[in-house]
mmCIF file of C-alpha atoms in Angstrom:
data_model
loop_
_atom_site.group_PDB
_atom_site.id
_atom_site.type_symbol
_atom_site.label_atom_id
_atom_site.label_comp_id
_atom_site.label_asym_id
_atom_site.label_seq_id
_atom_site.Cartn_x
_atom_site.Cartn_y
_atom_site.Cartn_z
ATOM 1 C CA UNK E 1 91.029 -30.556 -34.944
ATOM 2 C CA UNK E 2 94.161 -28.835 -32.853
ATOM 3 C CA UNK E 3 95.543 -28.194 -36.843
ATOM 4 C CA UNK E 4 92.283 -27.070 -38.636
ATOM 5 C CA UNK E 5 91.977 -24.596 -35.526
ATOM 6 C CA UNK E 6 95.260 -23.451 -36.041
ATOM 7 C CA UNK E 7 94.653 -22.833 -39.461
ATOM 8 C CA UNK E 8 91.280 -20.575 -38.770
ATOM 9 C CA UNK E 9 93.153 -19.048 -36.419
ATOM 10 C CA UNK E 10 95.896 -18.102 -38.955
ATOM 11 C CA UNK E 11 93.569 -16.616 -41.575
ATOM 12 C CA UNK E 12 92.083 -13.973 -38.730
ATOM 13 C CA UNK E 13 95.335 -12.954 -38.074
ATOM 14 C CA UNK E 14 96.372 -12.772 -41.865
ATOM 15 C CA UNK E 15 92.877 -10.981 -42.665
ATOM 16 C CA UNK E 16 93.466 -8.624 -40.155
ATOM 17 C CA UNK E 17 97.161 -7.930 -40.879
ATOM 18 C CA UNK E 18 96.118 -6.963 -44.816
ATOM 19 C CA UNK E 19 93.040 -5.199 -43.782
ATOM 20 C CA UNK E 20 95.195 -3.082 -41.530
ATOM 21 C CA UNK E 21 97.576 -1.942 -44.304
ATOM 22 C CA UNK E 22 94.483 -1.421 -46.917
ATOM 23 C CA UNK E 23 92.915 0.961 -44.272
ATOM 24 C CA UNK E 24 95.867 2.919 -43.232
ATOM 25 C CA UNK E 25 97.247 3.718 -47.057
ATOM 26 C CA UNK E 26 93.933 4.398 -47.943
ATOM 27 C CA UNK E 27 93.247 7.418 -44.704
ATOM 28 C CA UNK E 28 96.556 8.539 -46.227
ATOM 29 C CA UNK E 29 94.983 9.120 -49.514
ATOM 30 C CA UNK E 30 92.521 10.697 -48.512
ATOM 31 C CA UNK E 31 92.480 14.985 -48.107
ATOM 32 C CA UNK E 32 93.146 16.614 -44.748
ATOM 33 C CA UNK E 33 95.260 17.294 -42.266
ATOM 34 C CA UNK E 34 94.985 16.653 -38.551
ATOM 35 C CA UNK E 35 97.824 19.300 -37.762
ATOM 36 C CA UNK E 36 95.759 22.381 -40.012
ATOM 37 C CA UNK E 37 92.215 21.042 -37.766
ATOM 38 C CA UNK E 38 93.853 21.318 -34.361
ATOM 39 C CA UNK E 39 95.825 25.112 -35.192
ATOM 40 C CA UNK E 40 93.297 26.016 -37.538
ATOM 41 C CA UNK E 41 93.307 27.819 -41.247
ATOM 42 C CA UNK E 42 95.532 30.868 -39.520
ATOM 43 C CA UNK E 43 98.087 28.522 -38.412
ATOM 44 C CA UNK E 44 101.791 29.362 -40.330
ATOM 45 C CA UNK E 45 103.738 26.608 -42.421
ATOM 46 C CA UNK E 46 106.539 26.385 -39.656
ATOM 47 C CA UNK E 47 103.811 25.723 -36.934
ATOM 48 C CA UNK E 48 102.628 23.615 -39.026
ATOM 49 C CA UNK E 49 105.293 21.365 -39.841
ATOM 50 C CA UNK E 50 106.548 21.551 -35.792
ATOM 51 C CA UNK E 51 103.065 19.960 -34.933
ATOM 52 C CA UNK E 52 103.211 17.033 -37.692
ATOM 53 C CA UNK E 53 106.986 16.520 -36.207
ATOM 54 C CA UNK E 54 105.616 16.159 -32.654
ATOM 55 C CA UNK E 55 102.998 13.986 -33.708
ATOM 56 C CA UNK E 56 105.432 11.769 -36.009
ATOM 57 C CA UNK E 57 103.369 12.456 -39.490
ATOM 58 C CA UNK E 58 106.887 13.717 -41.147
ATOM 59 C CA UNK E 59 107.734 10.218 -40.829
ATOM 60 C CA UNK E 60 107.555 7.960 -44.080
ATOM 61 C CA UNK E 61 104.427 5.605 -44.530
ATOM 62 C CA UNK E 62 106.314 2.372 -43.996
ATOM 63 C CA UNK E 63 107.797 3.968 -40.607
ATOM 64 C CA UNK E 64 104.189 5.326 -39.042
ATOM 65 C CA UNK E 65 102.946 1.872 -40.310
ATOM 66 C CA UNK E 66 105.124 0.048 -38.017
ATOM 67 C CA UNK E 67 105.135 2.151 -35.233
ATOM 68 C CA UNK E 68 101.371 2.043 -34.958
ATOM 69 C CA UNK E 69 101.183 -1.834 -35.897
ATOM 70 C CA UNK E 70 103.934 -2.041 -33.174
ATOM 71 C CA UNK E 71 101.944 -0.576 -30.558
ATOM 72 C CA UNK E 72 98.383 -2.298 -31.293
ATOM 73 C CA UNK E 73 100.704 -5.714 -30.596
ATOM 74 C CA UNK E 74 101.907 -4.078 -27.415
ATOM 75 C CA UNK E 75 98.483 -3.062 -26.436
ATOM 76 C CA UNK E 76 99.387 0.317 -27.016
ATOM 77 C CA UNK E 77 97.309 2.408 -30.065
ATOM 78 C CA UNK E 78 98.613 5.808 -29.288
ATOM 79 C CA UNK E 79 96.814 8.795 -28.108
ATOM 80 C CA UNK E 80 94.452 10.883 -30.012
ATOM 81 C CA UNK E 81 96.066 13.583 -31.761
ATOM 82 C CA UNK E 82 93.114 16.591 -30.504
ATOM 83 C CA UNK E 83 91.375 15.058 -27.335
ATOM 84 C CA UNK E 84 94.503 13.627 -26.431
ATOM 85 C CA UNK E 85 92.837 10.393 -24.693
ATOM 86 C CA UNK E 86 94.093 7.043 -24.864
ATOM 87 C CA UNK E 87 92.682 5.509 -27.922
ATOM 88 C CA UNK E 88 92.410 1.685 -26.617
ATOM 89 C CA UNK E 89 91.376 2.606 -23.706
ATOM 90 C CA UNK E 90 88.710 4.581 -24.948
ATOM 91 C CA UNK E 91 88.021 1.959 -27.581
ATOM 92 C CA UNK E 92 88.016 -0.949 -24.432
ATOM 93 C CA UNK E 93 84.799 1.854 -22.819
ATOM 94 C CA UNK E 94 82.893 2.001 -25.739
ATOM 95 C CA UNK E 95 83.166 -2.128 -26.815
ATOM 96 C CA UNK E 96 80.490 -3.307 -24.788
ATOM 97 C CA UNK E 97 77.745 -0.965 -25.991
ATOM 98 C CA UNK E 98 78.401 -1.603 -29.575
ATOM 99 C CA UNK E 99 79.012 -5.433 -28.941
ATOM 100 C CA UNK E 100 75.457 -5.443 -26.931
ATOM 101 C CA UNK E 101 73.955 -3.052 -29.808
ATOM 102 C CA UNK E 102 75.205 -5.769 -32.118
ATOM 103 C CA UNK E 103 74.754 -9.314 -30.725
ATOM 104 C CA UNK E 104 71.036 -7.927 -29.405
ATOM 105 C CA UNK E 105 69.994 -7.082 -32.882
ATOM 106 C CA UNK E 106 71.487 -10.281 -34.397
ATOM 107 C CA UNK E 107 70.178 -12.418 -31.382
ATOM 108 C CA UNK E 108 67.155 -11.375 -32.130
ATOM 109 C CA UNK E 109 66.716 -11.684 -36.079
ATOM 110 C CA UNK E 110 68.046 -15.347 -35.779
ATOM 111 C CA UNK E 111 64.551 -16.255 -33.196
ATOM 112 C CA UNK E 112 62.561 -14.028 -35.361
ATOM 113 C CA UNK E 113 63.645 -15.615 -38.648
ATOM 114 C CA UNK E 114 63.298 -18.928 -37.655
ATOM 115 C CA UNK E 115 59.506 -18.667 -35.909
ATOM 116 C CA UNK E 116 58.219 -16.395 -38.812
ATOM 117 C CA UNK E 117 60.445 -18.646 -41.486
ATOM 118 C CA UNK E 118 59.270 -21.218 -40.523
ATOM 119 C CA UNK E 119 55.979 -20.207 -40.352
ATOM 120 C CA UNK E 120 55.928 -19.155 -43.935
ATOM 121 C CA UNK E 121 56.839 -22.119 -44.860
ATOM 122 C CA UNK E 122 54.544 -24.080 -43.457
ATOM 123 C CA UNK E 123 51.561 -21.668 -44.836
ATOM 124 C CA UNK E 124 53.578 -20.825 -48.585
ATOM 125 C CA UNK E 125 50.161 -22.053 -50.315
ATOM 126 C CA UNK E 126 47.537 -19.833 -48.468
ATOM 127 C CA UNK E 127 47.140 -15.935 -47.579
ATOM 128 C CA UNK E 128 49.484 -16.356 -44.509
ATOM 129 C CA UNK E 129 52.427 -17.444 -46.104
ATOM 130 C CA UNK E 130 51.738 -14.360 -48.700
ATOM 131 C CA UNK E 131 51.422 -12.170 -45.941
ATOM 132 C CA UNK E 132 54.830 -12.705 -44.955
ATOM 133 C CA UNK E 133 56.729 -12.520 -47.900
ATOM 134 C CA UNK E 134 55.500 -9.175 -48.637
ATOM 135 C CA UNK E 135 56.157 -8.186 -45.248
ATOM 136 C CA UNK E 136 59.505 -9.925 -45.297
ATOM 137 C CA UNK E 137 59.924 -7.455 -48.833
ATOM 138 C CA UNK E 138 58.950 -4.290 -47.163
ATOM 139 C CA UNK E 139 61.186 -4.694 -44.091
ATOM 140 C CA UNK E 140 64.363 -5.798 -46.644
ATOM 141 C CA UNK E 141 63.847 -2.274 -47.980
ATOM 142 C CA UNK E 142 63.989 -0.127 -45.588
ATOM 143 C CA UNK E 143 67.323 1.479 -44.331
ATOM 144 C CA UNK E 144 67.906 0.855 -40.568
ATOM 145 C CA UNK E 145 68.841 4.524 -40.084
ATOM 146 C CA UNK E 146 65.368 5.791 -41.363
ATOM 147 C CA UNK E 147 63.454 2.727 -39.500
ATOM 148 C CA UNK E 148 65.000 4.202 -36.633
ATOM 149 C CA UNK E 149 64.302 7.882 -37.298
ATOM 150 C CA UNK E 150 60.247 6.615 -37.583
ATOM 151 C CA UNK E 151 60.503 5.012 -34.845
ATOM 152 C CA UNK E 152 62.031 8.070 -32.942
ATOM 153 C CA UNK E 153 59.424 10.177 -33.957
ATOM 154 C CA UNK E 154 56.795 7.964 -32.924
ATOM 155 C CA UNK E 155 57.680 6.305 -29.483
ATOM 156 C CA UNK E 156 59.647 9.044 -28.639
ATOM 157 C CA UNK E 157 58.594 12.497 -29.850
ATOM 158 C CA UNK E 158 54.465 11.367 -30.085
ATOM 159 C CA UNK E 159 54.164 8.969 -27.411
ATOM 160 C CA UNK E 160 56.693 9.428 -25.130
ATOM 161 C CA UNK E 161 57.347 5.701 -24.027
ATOM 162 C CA UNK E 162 60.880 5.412 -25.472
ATOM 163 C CA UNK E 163 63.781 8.172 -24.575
ATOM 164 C CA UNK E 164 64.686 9.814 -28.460
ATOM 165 C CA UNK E 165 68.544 9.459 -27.162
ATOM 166 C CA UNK E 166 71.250 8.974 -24.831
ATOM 167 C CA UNK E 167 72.582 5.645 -23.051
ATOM 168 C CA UNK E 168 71.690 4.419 -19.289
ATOM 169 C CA UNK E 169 74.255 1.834 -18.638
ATOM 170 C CA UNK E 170 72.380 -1.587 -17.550
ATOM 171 C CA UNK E 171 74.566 -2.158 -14.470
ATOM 172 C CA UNK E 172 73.696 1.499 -13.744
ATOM 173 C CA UNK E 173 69.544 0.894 -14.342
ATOM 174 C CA UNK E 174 68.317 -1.460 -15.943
ATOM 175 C CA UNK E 175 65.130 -0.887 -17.193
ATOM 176 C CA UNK E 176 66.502 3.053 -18.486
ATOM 177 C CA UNK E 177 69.074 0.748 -20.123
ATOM 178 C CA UNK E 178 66.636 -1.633 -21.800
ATOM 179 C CA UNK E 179 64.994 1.142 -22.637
ATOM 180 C CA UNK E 180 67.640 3.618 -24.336
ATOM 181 C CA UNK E 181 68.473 0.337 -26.420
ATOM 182 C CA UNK E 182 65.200 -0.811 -27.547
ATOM 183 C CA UNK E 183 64.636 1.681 -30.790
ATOM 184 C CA UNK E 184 68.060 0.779 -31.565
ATOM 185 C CA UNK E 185 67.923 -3.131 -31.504
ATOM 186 C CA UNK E 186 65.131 -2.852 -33.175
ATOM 187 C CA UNK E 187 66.463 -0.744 -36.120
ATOM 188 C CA UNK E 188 69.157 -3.058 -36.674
ATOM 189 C CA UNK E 189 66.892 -6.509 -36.057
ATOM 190 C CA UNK E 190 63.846 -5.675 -38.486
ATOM 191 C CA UNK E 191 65.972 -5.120 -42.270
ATOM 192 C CA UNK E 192 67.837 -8.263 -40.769
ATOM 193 C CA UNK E 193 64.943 -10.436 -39.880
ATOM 194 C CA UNK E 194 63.425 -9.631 -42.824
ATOM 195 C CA UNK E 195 66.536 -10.495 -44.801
ATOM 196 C CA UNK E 196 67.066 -13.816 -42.904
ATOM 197 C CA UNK E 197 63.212 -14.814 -42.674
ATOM 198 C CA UNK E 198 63.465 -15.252 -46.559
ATOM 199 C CA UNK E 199 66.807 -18.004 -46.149
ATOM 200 C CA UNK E 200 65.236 -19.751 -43.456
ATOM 201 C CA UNK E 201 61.718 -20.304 -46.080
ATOM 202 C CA UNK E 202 63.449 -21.639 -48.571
ATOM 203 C CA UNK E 203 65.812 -23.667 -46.560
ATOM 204 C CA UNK E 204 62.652 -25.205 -44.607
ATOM 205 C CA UNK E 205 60.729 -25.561 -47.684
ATOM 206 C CA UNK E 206 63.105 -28.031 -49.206
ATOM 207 C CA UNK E 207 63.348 -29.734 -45.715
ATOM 208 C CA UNK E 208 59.622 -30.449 -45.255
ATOM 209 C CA UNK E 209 59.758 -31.920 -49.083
ATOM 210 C CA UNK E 210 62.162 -34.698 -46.880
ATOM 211 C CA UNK E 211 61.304 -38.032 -46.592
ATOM 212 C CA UNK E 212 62.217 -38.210 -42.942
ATOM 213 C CA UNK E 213 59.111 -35.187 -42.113
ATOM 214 C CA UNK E 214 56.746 -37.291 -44.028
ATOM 215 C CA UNK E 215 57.766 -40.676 -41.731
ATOM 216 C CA UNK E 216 57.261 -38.295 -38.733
ATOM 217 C CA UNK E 217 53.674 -37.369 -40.328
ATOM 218 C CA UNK E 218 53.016 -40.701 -40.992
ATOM 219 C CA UNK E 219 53.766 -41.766 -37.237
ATOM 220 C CA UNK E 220 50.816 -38.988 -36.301
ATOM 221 C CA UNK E 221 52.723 -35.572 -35.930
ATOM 222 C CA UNK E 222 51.204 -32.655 -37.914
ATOM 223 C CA UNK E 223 53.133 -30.908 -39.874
ATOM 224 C CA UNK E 224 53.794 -28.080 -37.790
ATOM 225 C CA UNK E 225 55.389 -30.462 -35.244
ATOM 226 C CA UNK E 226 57.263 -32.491 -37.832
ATOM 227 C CA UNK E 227 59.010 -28.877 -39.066
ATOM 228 C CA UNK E 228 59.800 -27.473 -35.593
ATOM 229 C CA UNK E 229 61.225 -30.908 -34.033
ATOM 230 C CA UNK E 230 62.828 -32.546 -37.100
ATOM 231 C CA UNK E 231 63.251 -29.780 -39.606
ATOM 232 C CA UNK E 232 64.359 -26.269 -37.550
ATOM 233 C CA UNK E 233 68.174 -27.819 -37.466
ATOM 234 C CA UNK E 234 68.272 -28.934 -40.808
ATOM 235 C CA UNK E 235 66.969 -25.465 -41.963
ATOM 236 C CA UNK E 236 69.002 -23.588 -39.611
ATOM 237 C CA UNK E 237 71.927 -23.977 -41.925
ATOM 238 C CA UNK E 238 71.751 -21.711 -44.927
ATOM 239 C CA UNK E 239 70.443 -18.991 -42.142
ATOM 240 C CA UNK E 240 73.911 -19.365 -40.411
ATOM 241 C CA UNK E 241 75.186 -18.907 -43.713
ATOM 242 C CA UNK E 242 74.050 -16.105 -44.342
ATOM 243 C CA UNK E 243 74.363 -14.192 -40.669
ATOM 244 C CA UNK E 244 77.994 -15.087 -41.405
ATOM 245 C CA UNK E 245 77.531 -12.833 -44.271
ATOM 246 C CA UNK E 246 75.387 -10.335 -42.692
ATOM 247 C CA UNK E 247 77.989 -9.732 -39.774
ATOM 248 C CA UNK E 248 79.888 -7.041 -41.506
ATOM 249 C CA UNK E 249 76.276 -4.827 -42.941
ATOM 250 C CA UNK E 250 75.082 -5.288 -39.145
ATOM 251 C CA UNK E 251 78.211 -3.876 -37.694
ATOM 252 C CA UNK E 252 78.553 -0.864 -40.255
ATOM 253 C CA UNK E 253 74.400 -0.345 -39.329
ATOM 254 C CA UNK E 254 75.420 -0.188 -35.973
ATOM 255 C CA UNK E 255 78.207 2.599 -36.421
ATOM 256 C CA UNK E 256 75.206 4.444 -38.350
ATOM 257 C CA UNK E 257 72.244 3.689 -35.410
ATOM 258 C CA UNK E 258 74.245 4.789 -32.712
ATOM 259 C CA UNK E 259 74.418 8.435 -34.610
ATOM 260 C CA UNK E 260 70.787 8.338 -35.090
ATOM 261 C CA UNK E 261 70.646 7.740 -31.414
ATOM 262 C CA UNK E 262 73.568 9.602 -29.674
ATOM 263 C CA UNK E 263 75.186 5.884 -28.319
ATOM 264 C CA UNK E 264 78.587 6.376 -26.978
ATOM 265 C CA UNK E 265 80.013 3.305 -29.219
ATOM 266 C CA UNK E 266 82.466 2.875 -30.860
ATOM 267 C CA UNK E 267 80.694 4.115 -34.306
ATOM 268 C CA UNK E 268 80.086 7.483 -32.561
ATOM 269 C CA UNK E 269 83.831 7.543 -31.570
ATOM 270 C CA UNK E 270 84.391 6.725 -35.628
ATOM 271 C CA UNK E 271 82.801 9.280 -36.604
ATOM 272 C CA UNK E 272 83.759 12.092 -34.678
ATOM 273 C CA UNK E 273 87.725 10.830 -35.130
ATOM 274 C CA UNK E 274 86.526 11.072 -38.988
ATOM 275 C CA UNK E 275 84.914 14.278 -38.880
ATOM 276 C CA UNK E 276 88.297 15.113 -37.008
ATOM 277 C CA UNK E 277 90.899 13.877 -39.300
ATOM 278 C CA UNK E 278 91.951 11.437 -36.383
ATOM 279 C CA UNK E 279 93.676 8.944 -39.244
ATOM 280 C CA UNK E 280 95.071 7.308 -36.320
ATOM 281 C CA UNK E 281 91.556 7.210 -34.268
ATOM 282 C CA UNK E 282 89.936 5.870 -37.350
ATOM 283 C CA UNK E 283 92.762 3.151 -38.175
ATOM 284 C CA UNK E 284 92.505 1.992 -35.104
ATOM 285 C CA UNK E 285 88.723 1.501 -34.808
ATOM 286 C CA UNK E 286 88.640 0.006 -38.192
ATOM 287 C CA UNK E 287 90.887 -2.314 -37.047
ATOM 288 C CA UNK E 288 89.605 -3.538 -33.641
ATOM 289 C CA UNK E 289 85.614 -3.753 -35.738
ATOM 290 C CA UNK E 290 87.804 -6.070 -38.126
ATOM 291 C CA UNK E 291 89.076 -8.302 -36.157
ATOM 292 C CA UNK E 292 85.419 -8.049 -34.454
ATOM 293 C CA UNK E 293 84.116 -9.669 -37.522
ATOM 294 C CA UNK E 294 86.577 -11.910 -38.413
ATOM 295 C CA UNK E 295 86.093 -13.520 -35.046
ATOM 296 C CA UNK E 296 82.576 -13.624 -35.409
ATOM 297 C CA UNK E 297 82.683 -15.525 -38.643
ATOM 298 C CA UNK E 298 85.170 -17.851 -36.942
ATOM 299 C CA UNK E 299 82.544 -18.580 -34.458
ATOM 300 C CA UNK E 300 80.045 -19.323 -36.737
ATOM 301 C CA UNK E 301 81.888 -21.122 -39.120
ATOM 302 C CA UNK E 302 82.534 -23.225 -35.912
ATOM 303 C CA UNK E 303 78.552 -23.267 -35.168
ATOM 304 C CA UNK E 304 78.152 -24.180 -38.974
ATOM 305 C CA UNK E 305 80.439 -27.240 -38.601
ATOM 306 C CA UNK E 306 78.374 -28.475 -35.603
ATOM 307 C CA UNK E 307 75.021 -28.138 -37.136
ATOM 308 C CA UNK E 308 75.824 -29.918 -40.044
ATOM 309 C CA UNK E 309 77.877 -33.468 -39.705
ATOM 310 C CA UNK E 310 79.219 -33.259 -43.248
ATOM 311 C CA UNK E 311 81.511 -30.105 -41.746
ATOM 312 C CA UNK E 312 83.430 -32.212 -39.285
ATOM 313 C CA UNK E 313 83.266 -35.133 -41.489
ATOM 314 C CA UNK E 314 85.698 -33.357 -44.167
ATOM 315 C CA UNK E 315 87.469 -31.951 -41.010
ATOM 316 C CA UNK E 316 88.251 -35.240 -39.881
ATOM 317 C CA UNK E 317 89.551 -36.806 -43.581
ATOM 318 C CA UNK E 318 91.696 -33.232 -43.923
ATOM 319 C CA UNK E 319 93.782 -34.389 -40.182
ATOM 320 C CA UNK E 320 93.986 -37.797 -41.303
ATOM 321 C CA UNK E 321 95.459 -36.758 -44.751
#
């Protein structure tokens, strides 16, 4: 187990390492120049070139490369090149609302798409089971960004139950919290759910076709019974699958919804370091929301291995080999 986890823990690091060299060649590609947005158009070639000194862009690729990979090691991811604030500590301020944003959504499309998943699939031949795959249809194709613009405009603008913006921090007030966070959870949760709803069908379908859920039948269980206490783990598998999958779309829909919705996370830090031509703001983010999902899928390839046996089986034979 101690080598498999060593492994794992190898591949994050490895992942990480070439995603962090694919992101910062790539910000060098691109046009713009941090020096010309902080002096401005006016700004003279020798004032210029003084600035991109003092900031160390004169520097070749391979040099800023290590220097900044040097510091994220050391804890230490420089300072923002116009606001001139300490980028991981700014980055450590803004983790928790995007990691709530994030893990709130996804907590709750997993409880949604198992109840109404299962549900469908225990009603696929009649008008209820219809009911939800259109449903389940509609929500897969709506964006997240104009979900939550609708949803702005009516609990917020029409009805006034929701605030339209702005973030109450929950050890600060709860309840504001809850509520500046609601529209946005559910922006994220509903394309997911609807997404997920569809695995966890199918997966239960082919469960309740089981022998073992018509021996729990048999010994007087309906079939709704039979599917939520003998089926739900066995079904629960492709939908881990595919959250594993979904973990990068939800975090890239949260850099989006917290624009929609004025969140001080870490995508509105991304974008205004974009919109800044803050290549070493935006390396850095990219890099800490990379290793964010790489550890996620580590944890649920871990949660994947525990819900199915056959995981730790070949895990075992692979340490005995």
């Amino acid at each position: 187990m101690v080598r498999v986890l060593v492994r794992a823990v190898a591949s994050v690091v490895a992942s990480a390492l070439m995603g962090s060299i694919i992101v910062f060649l790539l910000l060098r590609l691109l046009k713009g120049d941090v020096a010309t947005v902080i002096l401005g158009q006016t700004a003279t070639r020798e004032a210029l070139e003084e600035l991109r000194a003092e900031m160390g862009l004169d520097a070749s690729l391979v040099e800023q490369y290590l220097q900044w990979i040097g510091g994220v090691l050391q804890g230490d991811m420089g300072t923002s090149y116009a606001a001139e604030f300490d980028i991981a500590h700014e980055i450590w301020v803004r983790i928790p609302l995007t990691f709530t944003l994030a893990f709130s959504s996804l907590i709750l499309s997993v409880i949604v798409a198992l109840v109404i998943g299962t549900f469908s699939a225990i009603h696929a031949k009649n008008w209820r089971g219809t009911t939800v795959d259109i449903l389940s249809q509609v929500g897969i194709a709506v964006p997240s960004f104009w979900l939550g613009l609708l949803m702005a405009t009516l609990f917020a603008v029409h009805l006034g139950w929701l605030p339209a913006g702005g973030y109450v921090p929950l050890s600060e007030d709860f309840v504001r919290g809850v509520k500046s966070l609601t529209m946005p959870v559910l922006a994220l949760a509903i394309p997911l759910s609807a997404v997920l709803v569809r695995y966890v069908r199918s997966g239960m379908l082919e469960v309740l076709d089981e022998d073992f859920i018509r021996t729990a039948q048999a010994k007087g269980l309906t079939l709704r019974r039979a599917a939520w206490r003998h089926g739900i783990r066995n079904a629960s598998i492709p939908l881990v699958t595919v959250t594993i999958l979904q973990l990068g779309q939800l975090l890239a829909g949260a850099v989006v919804i917290e624009n929609v919705f004025t969140l001080p996370g870490l995508g509105r830090m991304l974008v205004v370091a974009v919109g800044g031509r803050e290549p070493l703001s935006v390396q850095s983010l990219a890099l800490v929301l990379m290793l964010m999902i790489l550890t996620l899928n580590f944890l649920m390839d871990i949660a994947y291995g525990l819900l199915d046996p056959r995981i730790r089986g070949r895990g075992r034979t692979v340490l005995h080999a």
